[in-house]
C-alpha positions as a LaTeX table, in Angstrom:
\begin{tabular}{lrrr}
\hline
Residue & $x$ (\AA) & $y$ (\AA) & $z$ (\AA) \\
\hline
Met1 & $-24.95$ & $-41.48$ & $-26.69$ \\
Thr2 & $-26.51$ & $-42.67$ & $-29.89$ \\
Thr3 & $-29.72$ & $-44.28$ & $-30.93$ \\
Pro4 & $-29.96$ & $-47.77$ & $-32.42$ \\
Ser5 & $-31.21$ & $-46.33$ & $-35.72$ \\
Asp6 & $-27.63$ & $-45.25$ & $-36.60$ \\
Asp7 & $-26.92$ & $-48.57$ & $-38.35$ \\
Ala8 & $-29.03$ & $-50.88$ & $-40.49$ \\
Ala9 & $-27.22$ & $-54.07$ & $-39.37$ \\
Arg10 & $-29.37$ & $-56.78$ & $-37.83$ \\
Pro11 & $-28.82$ & $-56.67$ & $-34.06$ \\
Val12 & $-27.28$ & $-59.66$ & $-32.30$ \\
Pro13 & $-26.82$ & $-59.97$ & $-28.53$ \\
Val14 & $-23.55$ & $-60.09$ & $-26.59$ \\
Gln15 & $-22.91$ & $-60.27$ & $-22.84$ \\
Val16 & $-21.06$ & $-57.29$ & $-21.33$ \\
Val17 & $-19.51$ & $-57.63$ & $-17.89$ \\
Leu18 & $-20.02$ & $-54.51$ & $-15.80$ \\
Pro19 & $-17.43$ & $-53.85$ & $-13.09$ \\
Ala20 & $-18.12$ & $-54.54$ & $-9.44$ \\
Asp21 & $-18.84$ & $-51.56$ & $-7.17$ \\
Pro22 & $-17.11$ & $-52.22$ & $-3.83$ \\
Val23 & $-18.53$ & $-49.01$ & $-2.33$ \\
Leu24 & $-22.09$ & $-50.22$ & $-2.85$ \\
Gly25 & $-21.13$ & $-53.84$ & $-2.27$ \\
Gln26 & $-22.29$ & $-54.88$ & $-5.76$ \\
Pro27 & $-20.57$ & $-57.77$ & $-7.58$ \\
Glu28 & $-19.82$ & $-57.81$ & $-11.31$ \\
Gln29 & $-22.99$ & $-57.90$ & $-13.40$ \\
Glu30 & $-23.66$ & $-59.10$ & $-16.93$ \\
Val31 & $-26.01$ & $-57.20$ & $-19.23$ \\
Val32 & $-27.08$ & $-57.90$ & $-22.79$ \\
Ala33 & $-25.73$ & $-55.39$ & $-25.31$ \\
Arg34 & $-25.42$ & $-55.00$ & $-29.06$ \\
Pro35 & $-22.02$ & $-55.39$ & $-30.77$ \\
Trp36 & $-21.55$ & $-52.68$ & $-33.41$ \\
Arg37 & $-17.98$ & $-53.46$ & $-34.42$ \\
Arg38 & $-15.12$ & $-55.70$ & $-33.45$ \\
Arg39 & $-11.45$ & $-55.00$ & $-33.97$ \\
Gln40 & $-8.43$ & $-57.23$ & $-33.68$ \\
Thr41 & $-5.50$ & $-55.50$ & $-31.97$ \\
Glu42 & $-1.96$ & $-56.56$ & $-31.12$ \\
Thr43 & $-3.17$ & $-57.48$ & $-27.62$ \\
Gly44 & $-6.48$ & $-59.17$ & $-28.52$ \\
Trp45 & $-10.02$ & $-58.32$ & $-29.56$ \\
Val46 & $-12.06$ & $-55.23$ & $-28.64$ \\
Tyr47 & $-15.75$ & $-54.69$ & $-29.31$ \\
Leu48 & $-17.77$ & $-51.51$ & $-29.76$ \\
Val49 & $-20.95$ & $-52.35$ & $-27.89$ \\
Gly50 & $-24.20$ & $-50.49$ & $-27.40$ \\
Leu51 & $-25.44$ & $-50.70$ & $-23.82$ \\
Pro52 & $-29.06$ & $-49.97$ & $-23.01$ \\
Ser53 & $-29.46$ & $-46.61$ & $-21.33$ \\
Tyr54 & $-31.76$ & $-43.62$ & $-21.01$ \\
Arg55 & $-31.48$ & $-40.03$ & $-22.16$ \\
Asn56 & $-33.21$ & $-37.01$ & $-20.69$ \\
Leu57 & $-35.51$ & $-35.02$ & $-22.93$ \\
Lys58 & $-36.04$ & $-31.25$ & $-22.74$ \\
Asp59 & $-39.50$ & $-31.70$ & $-21.27$ \\
Gly60 & $-38.07$ & $-33.63$ & $-18.29$ \\
Glu61 & $-39.08$ & $-37.05$ & $-19.59$ \\
Ala62 & $-36.62$ & $-39.86$ & $-20.28$ \\
Glu63 & $-36.47$ & $-42.12$ & $-23.32$ \\
Ala64 & $-34.64$ & $-45.33$ & $-24.10$ \\
Ala65 & $-31.23$ & $-44.80$ & $-25.68$ \\
Glu66 & $-27.94$ & $-46.57$ & $-26.20$ \\
Tyr67 & $-24.49$ & $-45.82$ & $-24.79$ \\
Arg68 & $-21.58$ & $-47.02$ & $-26.96$ \\
Val69 & $-18.19$ & $-47.98$ & $-25.58$ \\
Trp70 & $-15.18$ & $-50.09$ & $-26.64$ \\
Val71 & $-14.60$ & $-53.08$ & $-24.35$ \\
Arg72 & $-11.97$ & $-55.83$ & $-24.34$ \\
Ala73 & $-12.80$ & $-59.49$ & $-24.92$ \\
Pro74 & $-13.01$ & $-61.86$ & $-23.13$ \\
Gly75 & $-12.66$ & $-59.90$ & $-19.86$ \\
His76 & $-15.50$ & $-57.43$ & $-20.48$ \\
Val77 & $-17.51$ & $-58.92$ & $-23.34$ \\
Arg78 & $-18.54$ & $-62.51$ & $-23.92$ \\
Pro79 & $-20.46$ & $-64.27$ & $-26.69$ \\
Val80 & $-23.97$ & $-65.58$ & $-26.25$ \\
Asp81 & $-24.18$ & $-69.33$ & $-26.97$ \\
Gly82 & $-25.54$ & $-70.12$ & $-30.42$ \\
Val83 & $-25.19$ & $-66.58$ & $-31.83$ \\
Asp84 & $-23.33$ & $-66.08$ & $-35.15$ \\
Tyr85 & $-21.14$ & $-62.97$ & $-34.96$ \\
Asn86 & $-19.98$ & $-63.09$ & $-38.60$ \\
Gln87 & $-22.39$ & $-60.29$ & $-39.47$ \\
Val88 & $-20.72$ & $-57.87$ & $-37.04$ \\
Pro89 & $-18.38$ & $-55.56$ & $-39.01$ \\
Thr90 & $-14.85$ & $-56.81$ & $-38.26$ \\
Glu91 & $-11.43$ & $-55.21$ & $-38.62$ \\
Thr92 & $-8.55$ & $-57.69$ & $-38.51$ \\
Leu93 & $-4.84$ & $-57.06$ & $-38.38$ \\
Pro94 & $-3.13$ & $-57.16$ & $-41.75$ \\
Pro95 & $-1.03$ & $-60.29$ & $-42.29$ \\
Ala96 & 2.45 & $-59.89$ & $-40.87$ \\
Ser97 & 5.14 & $-59.23$ & $-43.42$ \\
Val98 & 7.53 & $-62.14$ & $-43.90$ \\
Val99 & 10.45 & $-59.69$ & $-43.66$ \\
Arg100 & 9.16 & $-58.33$ & $-40.33$ \\
Glu101 & 8.61 & $-61.85$ & $-39.01$ \\
Val102 & 12.19 & $-62.82$ & $-39.84$ \\
Leu103 & 13.96 & $-59.59$ & $-38.93$ \\
Gly104 & 11.65 & $-58.28$ & $-36.21$ \\
Glu105 & 10.71 & $-54.64$ & $-35.67$ \\
Arg106 & 13.03 & $-52.06$ & $-37.20$ \\
Arg107 & 14.72 & $-49.56$ & $-35.00$ \\
Pro108 & 14.46 & $-45.86$ & $-35.89$ \\
Ser109 & 16.94 & $-44.89$ & $-38.59$ \\
Gly110 & 19.98 & $-42.76$ & $-37.88$ \\
Trp111 & 22.34 & $-42.23$ & $-34.95$ \\
Val112 & 22.74 & $-39.70$ & $-32.14$ \\
Val113 & 25.78 & $-38.44$ & $-30.23$ \\
Ala114 & 25.99 & $-38.28$ & $-26.44$ \\
Lys115 & 28.64 & $-35.78$ & $-25.36$ \\
Val116 & 30.62 & $-36.71$ & $-22.27$ \\
Arg117 & 32.71 & $-34.04$ & $-20.49$ \\
Glu118 & 36.01 & $-35.10$ & $-19.04$ \\
Gly119 & 38.51 & $-33.17$ & $-16.95$ \\
Gln120 & 39.95 & $-29.83$ & $-18.18$ \\
Gly121 & 36.97 & $-29.17$ & $-20.49$ \\
Leu122 & 37.81 & $-31.96$ & $-22.90$ \\
Ala123 & 34.76 & $-33.64$ & $-24.41$ \\
Arg124 & 34.32 & $-36.98$ & $-26.06$ \\
Gly125 & 31.31 & $-38.42$ & $-27.79$ \\
Val126 & 29.53 & $-41.74$ & $-27.82$ \\
Leu127 & 27.49 & $-42.64$ & $-30.88$ \\
His128 & 24.19 & $-44.46$ & $-30.22$ \\
Ala129 & 21.15 & $-45.71$ & $-32.11$ \\
Pro130 & 18.27 & $-43.31$ & $-31.33$ \\
Asp131 & 16.35 & $-45.95$ & $-29.37$ \\
Cys132 & 19.33 & $-46.94$ & $-27.19$ \\
Glu133 & 18.61 & $-46.52$ & $-23.48$ \\
Glu134 & 21.92 & $-44.60$ & $-23.19$ \\
Ala135 & 21.08 & $-42.17$ & $-26.04$ \\
Pro136 & 20.33 & $-38.57$ & $-25.06$ \\
Glu137 & 16.69 & $-37.50$ & $-25.51$ \\
Gly138 & 16.03 & $-34.87$ & $-28.14$ \\
Ala139 & 19.44 & $-35.18$ & $-29.78$ \\
Pro140 & 19.41 & $-34.50$ & $-33.53$ \\
Leu141 & 19.47 & $-37.56$ & $-35.78$ \\
Leu142 & 22.59 & $-38.03$ & $-37.86$ \\
Asp143 & 22.44 & $-39.69$ & $-41.26$ \\
Val144 & 24.98 & $-42.39$ & $-42.09$ \\
Gln145 & 27.53 & $-40.01$ & $-43.65$ \\
Arg146 & 27.46 & $-37.58$ & $-40.71$ \\
Ala147 & 27.61 & $-40.51$ & $-38.24$ \\
Leu148 & 30.70 & $-41.85$ & $-40.04$ \\
Asp149 & 32.33 & $-38.41$ & $-39.94$ \\
Val150 & 31.72 & $-38.23$ & $-36.18$ \\
Ala151 & 32.88 & $-41.84$ & $-35.68$ \\
Glu152 & 36.22 & $-41.11$ & $-37.36$ \\
Asn153 & 37.11 & $-38.70$ & $-34.54$ \\
Pro154 & 39.49 & $-40.55$ & $-32.17$ \\
Arg155 & 37.62 & $-39.14$ & $-29.15$ \\
Thr156 & 34.35 & $-40.80$ & $-30.30$ \\
Gln157 & 33.30 & $-44.24$ & $-29.17$ \\
Leu158 & 30.65 & $-46.45$ & $-30.76$ \\
Cys159 & 28.09 & $-47.88$ & $-28.35$ \\
Thr160 & 28.15 & $-51.66$ & $-28.13$ \\
Leu161 & 24.85 & $-51.87$ & $-26.21$ \\
Cys162 & 22.72 & $-50.80$ & $-29.16$ \\
Glu163 & 24.73 & $-52.37$ & $-32.00$ \\
Cys164 & 25.97 & $-48.99$ & $-33.24$ \\
Ala165 & 29.53 & $-50.37$ & $-33.24$ \\
His166 & 28.39 & $-53.50$ & $-35.08$ \\
Glu167 & 26.63 & $-51.45$ & $-37.77$ \\
Leu168 & 29.19 & $-48.70$ & $-38.34$ \\
Thr169 & 32.54 & $-50.48$ & $-37.88$ \\
Pro170 & 32.38 & $-52.30$ & $-41.26$ \\
Leu171 & 31.69 & $-48.96$ & $-42.96$ \\
Leu172 & 34.67 & $-47.35$ & $-41.20$ \\
Ser173 & 37.22 & $-50.14$ & $-41.64$ \\
Gly174 & 35.86 & $-52.07$ & $-44.59$ \\
Phe175 & 34.42 & $-55.54$ & $-44.59$ \\
Gly176 & 37.75 & $-57.39$ & $-44.81$ \\
His177 & 38.14 & $-57.76$ & $-41.03$ \\
Ile178 & 34.85 & $-59.72$ & $-40.86$ \\
Thr179 & 35.98 & $-62.52$ & $-43.14$ \\
Gly180 & 39.58 & $-62.48$ & $-41.97$ \\
Ser181 & 40.96 & $-61.58$ & $-45.41$ \\
\hline
\end{tabular}
């Protein structure tokens, strides 16, 4: 709990939707609150709002106070008609990188080996990207040189589900097979 004197910004109102209480048979309620901050996230906007509340004093009395909580818009916080929210401190997402937009999210770097036991104690390995659903959890990451050393073993396969084969095959056999030369 905090008091409104924590910030010098001019207060503006916002509507906060309180959840229904099925035990008491109460429907959703809307109360007026103060927006302290707003933040843009990957999934939408969230607001830090100050809800009116009370706090107990040592002498047994109660005084007006404010309870602050982050709530998601528009499901739990709504604007009041005619109010300008430009004065509320706002954090927006940085502009997306053109490279990231074109290529998408990068996978973790490196490769991991899943060991597979076959009959008579023989083992073979399967090389995976670390985020492959078939990759073993907690396996050490191999850099490109170590991954190539492991891939050269005839008992090692390169996973085709996670593009490991697509990434490492040109490094193992050269790029000539891609262009047909």
